[in-house]
Amino acid sequence: MAGLSDAPFIEALAVPAVCALIAFLSYFTQYVFHADPDLLPGPPSRAETVVFNTLLLCLWISYFRAVTVDPGRYVFEEQVLDASDSDSGRRWCKKCQAPKPPRAHHCRHCRRCIPKMDHHCPWTRNCVSMTTFPHFLRFLLYANLSLWTLGHLLWQRFLALWHARHMPSHLGPSLFGLVGLSASALTWSVTSLLLGLMLFGTLKSWALNRTSIEELEQDRHEANFRNGARDWWDLTGPDGERLQLEHVEFPYDVGFFANMAQAMGTSNVLLWFFPLAGNPRVSKSRTGPGWTWEENGFNRKEGMWPPVNPEKLRRSQREMGVSRRDYERELEDYGLSTEEQVEAFRRRQAEDFRRRNRNLMAELEEVDVYRQEGDRASDDEGSLFGWTHAGSDSLADYGVDEDAEEEDEDVPLSELLRRRRGNGIYFDE
């Protein structure tokens, strides 16, 4: 279903279509069961009716909350940040012009950074995030339970038809009953398959405390690390030193029960499946939920996620005609006289010219190698910086604004000074 959110007509009709599907499978089928007395074994019993409609009520409540609950937002009341904001200072959103806390991503549909963004769901017109995940999980759970109950009722009637297959047709169900039963069964089979797969993936994400976006990031990192010794030898840092790709373990898997309790906002198991239960909320304090996340300590230090993307570094270093800015040099030159600023500018211009020449020579020398590796290092801008998941999914397919994921190279000097006044926490280590 990746990319469905980009179709305007899908976005407009998604929620009404889901409501119509629920109504068809739940109430039309019950009408068919009651409307045709010859459709054996007859109308569902009182117990079956109560159980089925109770599950439907839970389904409607969960879906309503998955659609209407706000996916969360970050509020920055202060203009200058201090050193206590170091966790959020490692990442910066160019679209929000604000720090991007860990596990947050900028959604191009919601147009803001979403805490613990999993994906933007076209069928709820909402992001599955830190605040909406419990409702989305309950929606999928009750949808599948309702479908399984309906499947049992449909199976009873198809089994009765099979046993009466030798009877004269005029003694059996009416044409309306047969058509309604067949249409319900066909719709049920397709919906059960799709929602069953969605529930399995969501339960896996719940238990591992790993979002769909982080799954892509982990797969990309593992693929880069397996090929690191051969493919990334040509990358150098700002100081000219060769960069080494370090393996990073996923840090947010803190244990089976702790993962689930964190996602549901409570350790009370009974509330996990209660449709009217609450959800986690983004803390107003920058050290609370949504801003910082517990880590398992498997890496040499905290804050190493997401891992470095070598393809992103290669693209930035091989960009023709565009030089990377030296923020430290610009800050050092700030406040100089006009003549001194002109001289500093010319000095940087000469250094940029020499650097572009070196990159050009490296490009010419290695062009054949990179073209042969084209399947891995694609020029497609919409594929997670040249890499796609085994299922051909990319960050954009999950609603992430990839432009906001790139390193910000166009920060105004005034913004650099504001960040420096905040103890320089926004510069990468």
Coordinates of C-alpha atoms in Angstrom, one line a residue:
M1 CA 0.0 0.0 0.0
A2 CA 3.1 2.2 -0.1
G3 CA 2.5 5.5 -1.9
L4 CA -1.3 5.4 -1.8
S5 CA -1.3 8.5 0.3
D6 CA 0.0 10.5 -2.6
A7 CA -3.2 10.0 -4.7
P8 CA -5.6 12.9 -3.9
F9 CA -8.7 10.8 -4.6
I10 CA -7.5 8.1 -2.3
E11 CA -6.8 10.6 0.5
A12 CA -10.3 12.1 0.1
L13 CA -12.2 8.7 -0.1
A14 CA -10.1 6.6 2.2
V15 CA -12.0 7.0 5.5
P16 CA -15.5 6.9 3.9
A17 CA -14.4 3.8 2.0
V18 CA -13.2 2.0 5.1
C19 CA -16.5 2.9 6.9
A20 CA -18.5 1.6 3.9
L21 CA -16.4 -1.7 3.9
I22 CA -17.0 -2.2 7.7
A23 CA -20.7 -1.5 7.3
F24 CA -21.0 -3.9 4.3
L25 CA -19.2 -6.8 6.0
S26 CA -20.9 -6.3 9.4
Y27 CA -24.5 -5.2 8.8
F28 CA -25.2 -6.3 5.3
T29 CA -24.1 -9.8 6.1
Q30 CA -26.3 -9.9 9.2
Y31 CA -29.2 -8.7 7.1
V32 CA -28.6 -11.5 4.6
F33 CA -28.5 -14.1 7.4
H34 CA -31.9 -12.8 8.8
A35 CA -33.6 -12.0 5.5
D36 CA -33.5 -15.5 4.0
P37 CA -34.9 -18.2 6.4
D38 CA -33.8 -20.9 4.0
L39 CA -30.2 -20.0 4.4
L40 CA -29.2 -22.6 6.9
P41 CA -28.5 -22.8 9.8
G42 CA -30.7 -19.7 10.0
P43 CA -30.1 -16.4 11.7
P44 CA -27.1 -16.3 14.2
S45 CA -27.9 -17.2 17.8
R46 CA -28.3 -14.5 20.4
A47 CA -24.8 -15.2 21.8
E48 CA -23.2 -15.0 18.3
T49 CA -25.0 -11.7 17.6
V50 CA -23.9 -10.2 20.9
V51 CA -20.3 -11.2 20.5
F52 CA -20.1 -10.1 16.9
N53 CA -21.7 -6.7 17.5
T54 CA -19.6 -6.1 20.6
L55 CA -16.5 -6.6 18.6
L56 CA -17.9 -4.2 15.9
L57 CA -18.5 -1.6 18.6
C58 CA -14.9 -1.9 19.8
L59 CA -13.8 -1.7 16.1
W60 CA -15.7 1.5 15.5
I61 CA -14.4 3.2 18.6
S62 CA -10.8 2.2 17.8
Y63 CA -11.0 3.3 14.2
F64 CA -12.5 6.7 15.2
R65 CA -9.7 7.3 17.6
A66 CA -7.0 6.2 15.1
V67 CA -8.4 8.8 12.7
T68 CA -9.0 11.7 15.1
V69 CA -6.3 11.5 17.7
D70 CA -3.5 14.0 17.0
P71 CA -0.3 12.3 16.0
G72 CA 1.7 14.6 18.2
R73 CA 3.8 17.7 17.8
Y74 CA 6.8 19.3 19.3
V75 CA 6.5 22.8 20.9
F76 CA 9.6 24.9 21.3
E77 CA 8.8 27.8 23.6
E78 CA 12.4 29.1 24.0
Q79 CA 14.2 30.7 21.1
V80 CA 17.7 29.8 22.3
L81 CA 18.4 26.2 23.4
D82 CA 20.9 25.2 26.0
A83 CA 23.2 22.2 26.5
S84 CA 20.5 20.2 28.1
D85 CA 18.9 19.8 24.6
S86 CA 21.8 17.8 23.3
D87 CA 19.6 14.8 22.5
S88 CA 17.4 16.9 20.1
G89 CA 20.4 18.9 18.9
R90 CA 21.9 16.2 16.8
R91 CA 19.2 16.5 14.1
W92 CA 17.7 19.5 12.5
C93 CA 14.5 19.7 10.4
K94 CA 14.8 22.1 7.5
K95 CA 11.1 22.2 7.0
C96 CA 10.1 23.0 10.6
Q97 CA 13.3 25.0 11.2
A98 CA 13.5 23.4 14.6
P99 CA 15.4 20.5 16.3
K100 CA 14.3 17.0 15.4
P101 CA 14.3 14.7 18.4
P102 CA 15.3 11.1 18.1
R103 CA 12.9 8.8 16.3
A104 CA 11.0 11.8 14.8
H105 CA 10.5 12.3 11.1
H106 CA 8.9 15.1 9.1
C107 CA 5.6 13.9 7.5
R108 CA 4.9 15.5 4.2
H109 CA 1.2 15.0 4.7
C110 CA 0.9 16.3 8.3
R111 CA 3.6 18.9 7.4
R112 CA 5.4 18.7 10.7
C113 CA 7.8 16.4 12.6
I114 CA 5.9 13.4 14.1
P115 CA 7.2 11.8 17.3
K116 CA 8.1 8.1 16.7
M117 CA 6.7 8.1 13.3
D118 CA 5.9 4.7 11.9
H119 CA 4.2 5.7 8.6
H120 CA 1.4 7.9 7.3
C121 CA -1.6 5.6 6.9
P122 CA -3.8 6.5 3.9
W123 CA -6.8 4.5 5.4
T124 CA -6.9 6.6 8.6
R125 CA -5.6 9.9 7.0
N126 CA -3.3 10.1 10.0
C127 CA 0.2 9.2 11.0
V128 CA 0.8 6.0 13.0
S129 CA 3.0 7.6 15.7
M130 CA 3.8 7.6 19.4
T131 CA 0.3 8.9 20.2
T132 CA -1.8 7.0 17.7
F133 CA -0.1 3.6 17.7
P134 CA -2.3 2.1 20.5
H135 CA -5.5 3.1 18.7
F136 CA -4.1 1.8 15.4
L137 CA -3.1 -1.5 17.0
R138 CA -6.5 -1.9 18.6
F139 CA -8.3 -1.1 15.3
L140 CA -6.4 -3.9 13.5
L141 CA -6.9 -6.3 16.4
Y142 CA -10.7 -5.8 16.6
A143 CA -11.0 -5.7 12.8
N144 CA -9.3 -9.1 12.6
L145 CA -11.3 -10.5 15.5
S146 CA -14.5 -9.3 13.8
L147 CA -13.5 -10.8 10.5
W148 CA -12.6 -14.2 12.2
T149 CA -16.1 -14.2 13.8
L150 CA -17.7 -13.4 10.5
G151 CA -15.7 -16.1 8.9
H152 CA -17.1 -18.6 11.3
L153 CA -20.6 -17.5 10.5
L154 CA -20.0 -17.7 6.7
W155 CA -18.4 -21.1 7.1
Q156 CA -21.5 -22.5 8.8
R157 CA -23.7 -21.4 5.9
F158 CA -21.4 -22.7 3.2
L159 CA -21.1 -26.0 5.0
A160 CA -24.9 -26.3 5.1
L161 CA -25.1 -25.5 1.4
W162 CA -22.5 -28.3 0.7
H163 CA -24.5 -30.8 2.8
A164 CA -27.7 -29.8 0.9
R165 CA -26.1 -29.9 -2.6
H166 CA -28.3 -32.8 -3.7
M167 CA -31.5 -31.2 -2.7
P168 CA -33.7 -29.4 -5.4
S169 CA -32.7 -25.8 -5.8
H170 CA -36.2 -24.4 -5.1
L171 CA -35.9 -25.9 -1.6
G172 CA -32.7 -24.0 -0.9
P173 CA -31.8 -20.3 -0.3
S174 CA -33.1 -17.6 -2.6
L175 CA -31.0 -16.0 -5.3
F176 CA -30.6 -12.9 -3.1
G177 CA -29.3 -15.0 -0.3
L178 CA -26.8 -16.8 -2.5
V179 CA -25.5 -13.6 -4.2
G180 CA -25.3 -11.8 -0.9
L181 CA -23.5 -14.7 0.8
S182 CA -21.0 -15.0 -2.1
A183 CA -20.3 -11.3 -2.3
S184 CA -19.7 -11.2 1.5
A185 CA -17.4 -14.2 1.3
L186 CA -15.3 -12.8 -1.5
T187 CA -15.0 -9.4 0.2
W188 CA -14.2 -11.1 3.5
S189 CA -11.4 -13.2 2.0
V190 CA -9.5 -10.3 0.5
T191 CA -10.0 -8.1 3.5
S192 CA -9.0 -10.8 5.9
L193 CA -5.7 -11.5 4.0
L194 CA -4.7 -7.8 3.9
L195 CA -5.6 -6.9 7.5
G196 CA -4.1 -10.1 8.7
L197 CA -0.8 -9.2 7.2
M198 CA -1.1 -5.7 8.6
L199 CA -1.8 -7.0 12.0
F200 CA 1.2 -9.4 11.9
G201 CA 3.5 -6.5 10.9
T202 CA 2.1 -4.2 13.6
L203 CA 2.5 -6.9 16.3
K204 CA 6.1 -7.4 15.2
S205 CA 6.7 -3.7 15.4
W206 CA 5.1 -3.6 18.8
A207 CA 7.1 -6.4 20.3
L208 CA 10.5 -5.2 18.9
N209 CA 9.8 -1.5 19.5
R210 CA 10.9 -0.8 15.9
T211 CA 8.9 1.3 13.5
S212 CA 8.5 0.7 9.8
I213 CA 10.9 3.6 9.1
E214 CA 13.5 2.2 11.5
E215 CA 13.1 -1.2 9.9
L216 CA 14.1 0.4 6.6
E217 CA 17.0 2.2 8.3
Q218 CA 18.2 -1.0 9.9
D219 CA 18.1 -3.0 6.6
R220 CA 19.9 -0.2 4.8
H221 CA 22.6 0.0 7.6
E222 CA 23.1 -3.8 7.5
A223 CA 23.4 -3.8 3.7
N224 CA 25.9 -0.9 3.8
F225 CA 27.9 -2.6 6.5
R226 CA 28.1 -5.9 4.6
N227 CA 29.5 -4.0 1.6
G228 CA 31.4 -1.4 3.6
A229 CA 34.9 -2.6 3.1
R230 CA 34.5 -2.6 -0.7
D231 CA 32.1 0.3 -1.5
W232 CA 32.8 3.1 1.0
W233 CA 36.6 3.4 1.0
D234 CA 36.6 6.7 -0.9
L235 CA 34.7 8.7 1.7
T236 CA 36.5 11.4 3.7
G237 CA 35.4 13.7 6.4
P238 CA 35.8 17.5 6.5
D239 CA 39.3 17.1 8.0
G240 CA 40.4 14.9 5.0
E241 CA 40.5 11.7 7.1
R242 CA 39.0 8.5 5.7
L243 CA 35.6 7.6 7.2
Q244 CA 35.0 4.2 8.7
L245 CA 31.5 2.7 8.7
E246 CA 30.7 1.6 12.3
H247 CA 28.1 -1.1 13.0
V248 CA 25.3 0.2 15.1
E249 CA 22.9 -2.0 17.0
F250 CA 19.2 -1.0 17.2
P251 CA 19.2 0.8 20.6
Y252 CA 15.5 1.0 21.4
D253 CA 14.7 -2.7 22.0
V254 CA 14.7 -2.7 25.8
G255 CA 12.9 -5.9 26.4
F256 CA 9.7 -7.6 25.3
F257 CA 7.3 -6.4 28.0
A258 CA 9.0 -3.0 28.3
N259 CA 8.7 -2.4 24.6
M260 CA 4.9 -3.1 24.6
A261 CA 4.3 -1.1 27.7
Q262 CA 6.2 1.9 26.3
A263 CA 4.2 1.7 23.1
M264 CA 0.8 1.5 24.9
G265 CA 1.7 4.2 27.5
T266 CA 1.0 1.9 30.4
S267 CA 2.2 -1.4 32.0
N268 CA -1.5 -2.4 32.8
V269 CA -2.1 -5.2 30.3
L270 CA -5.9 -4.9 30.7
L271 CA -5.7 -1.3 29.3
W272 CA -3.7 -2.4 26.3
F273 CA -6.9 -3.8 24.6
F274 CA -9.5 -1.5 26.1
P275 CA -10.9 0.7 23.2
L276 CA -11.4 3.7 25.5
A277 CA -7.9 3.6 27.0
G278 CA -5.6 6.5 26.5
N279 CA -2.3 6.8 24.7
P280 CA 1.2 8.2 25.3
R281 CA 1.6 11.9 25.1
V282 CA 4.5 14.1 24.1
S283 CA 6.0 15.6 27.2
K284 CA 6.2 19.4 27.6
S285 CA 9.6 18.9 29.1
R286 CA 12.4 18.1 26.6
T287 CA 13.6 15.3 28.8
G288 CA 10.3 13.5 28.9
P289 CA 8.5 11.0 26.6
G290 CA 8.7 11.8 22.9
W291 CA 11.9 13.8 23.3
T292 CA 14.2 11.1 24.8
W293 CA 14.1 7.3 24.6
E294 CA 15.5 4.6 26.7
E295 CA 18.4 2.7 25.1
N296 CA 19.6 -0.8 25.7
G297 CA 23.3 0.1 26.0
F298 CA 24.5 -2.2 23.2
N299 CA 26.4 0.6 21.4
R300 CA 29.5 2.3 22.6
K301 CA 27.5 5.4 23.5
E302 CA 23.9 6.7 23.3
G303 CA 22.5 8.7 20.5
M304 CA 24.0 6.8 17.6
W305 CA 20.7 6.1 15.9
P306 CA 20.0 6.5 13.0
P307 CA 23.3 5.2 11.6
V308 CA 25.4 7.2 9.2
N309 CA 24.3 6.8 5.6
P310 CA 27.4 6.5 3.4
E311 CA 25.4 7.0 0.2
K312 CA 24.2 10.3 1.6
L313 CA 27.8 11.3 2.3
R314 CA 28.9 10.3 -1.1
R315 CA 26.2 12.3 -2.8
S316 CA 27.1 15.4 -0.9
Q317 CA 30.8 15.0 -1.6
R318 CA 30.4 14.3 -5.3
E319 CA 27.8 17.1 -5.9
M320 CA 29.2 18.9 -9.0
G321 CA 29.4 22.7 -8.8
V322 CA 28.2 22.9 -5.2
S323 CA 30.7 23.2 -2.4
R324 CA 30.0 22.2 1.2
R325 CA 30.0 25.1 3.5
D326 CA 32.6 25.4 6.3
Y327 CA 30.4 26.6 9.2
E328 CA 33.3 27.0 11.6
R329 CA 35.2 29.2 9.1
E330 CA 32.1 31.3 8.5
L331 CA 31.6 31.9 12.3
E332 CA 35.3 32.7 12.6
D333 CA 35.0 35.3 9.8
Y334 CA 31.9 36.9 11.3
G335 CA 32.7 40.4 12.6
L336 CA 35.7 41.0 10.4
S337 CA 36.2 44.2 8.4
T338 CA 35.0 44.4 4.8
E339 CA 38.5 43.9 3.4
E340 CA 39.1 41.0 5.7
Q341 CA 35.8 39.4 4.7
V342 CA 36.6 39.7 1.0
E343 CA 40.0 38.1 1.6
A344 CA 38.5 35.3 3.6
F345 CA 35.9 34.7 0.9
R346 CA 38.6 34.5 -1.8
R347 CA 40.6 32.1 0.3
R348 CA 37.5 29.8 0.7
Q349 CA 36.8 30.1 -3.0
A350 CA 40.3 28.9 -3.9
E351 CA 40.0 26.0 -1.4
D352 CA 36.6 25.1 -2.9
F353 CA 38.0 25.2 -6.4
R354 CA 40.8 22.8 -5.5
R355 CA 38.4 20.5 -3.7
R356 CA 36.0 20.4 -6.7
N357 CA 39.0 19.5 -8.9
R358 CA 39.9 16.6 -6.6
N359 CA 36.3 15.4 -6.6
L360 CA 36.2 15.6 -10.4
M361 CA 39.3 13.5 -10.8
A362 CA 38.0 10.9 -8.4
E363 CA 34.7 10.9 -10.3
L364 CA 36.4 10.4 -13.6
E365 CA 38.7 7.6 -12.2
E366 CA 35.9 5.7 -10.6
V367 CA 33.0 6.4 -13.0
D368 CA 33.1 2.9 -14.5
V369 CA 33.0 1.2 -11.1
Y370 CA 30.0 3.2 -10.0
R371 CA 28.1 2.6 -13.2
Q372 CA 28.7 -1.1 -12.8
E373 CA 27.3 -0.8 -9.3
G374 CA 24.3 1.2 -10.5
D375 CA 21.7 -1.2 -9.2
R376 CA 23.0 -0.5 -5.7
A377 CA 23.8 3.2 -5.9
S378 CA 20.9 4.5 -8.0
D379 CA 20.6 8.1 -9.1
D380 CA 16.9 8.0 -8.1
E381 CA 16.4 10.7 -5.5
G382 CA 13.3 9.1 -4.1
S383 CA 14.8 5.8 -2.8
L384 CA 16.3 6.5 0.6
F385 CA 19.4 8.2 -1.0
G386 CA 20.0 5.5 -3.5
W387 CA 18.8 2.5 -1.5
T388 CA 15.5 0.7 -1.4
H389 CA 14.1 -2.0 0.8
A390 CA 13.8 -5.5 -0.5
G391 CA 10.2 -4.8 -1.2
S392 CA 11.1 -1.7 -3.2
D393 CA 9.8 0.6 -0.4
S394 CA 11.5 3.8 0.5
L395 CA 11.1 6.4 3.2
A396 CA 8.8 8.5 0.9
D397 CA 6.4 5.5 0.7
Y398 CA 5.9 5.8 4.5
G399 CA 5.0 9.5 4.3
V400 CA 8.4 10.9 5.3
D401 CA 9.6 14.1 3.6
E402 CA 13.0 13.0 2.5
D403 CA 14.1 16.6 1.8
A404 CA 13.8 17.2 5.5
E405 CA 16.0 14.1 6.2
E406 CA 19.0 15.5 4.3
E407 CA 21.7 17.5 6.1
D408 CA 20.9 21.2 6.2
E409 CA 23.5 22.9 4.1
D410 CA 21.7 26.3 3.7
V411 CA 21.5 27.4 7.3
P412 CA 21.7 31.3 7.5
L413 CA 24.6 32.7 9.4
S414 CA 22.2 34.2 11.9
E415 CA 20.9 30.7 12.7
L416 CA 24.4 29.5 13.1
L417 CA 25.1 32.2 15.6
R418 CA 21.9 31.3 17.5
R419 CA 22.9 27.7 17.6
R420 CA 26.4 28.7 18.8
R421 CA 24.8 30.7 21.6
G422 CA 23.1 27.5 22.6
N423 CA 26.6 26.0 23.3
G424 CA 26.9 24.7 19.7
I425 CA 24.9 21.6 20.4
Y426 CA 23.6 21.4 16.8
F427 CA 26.9 20.6 15.2
D428 CA 27.7 16.9 14.5
E429 CA 30.4 15.4 16.6

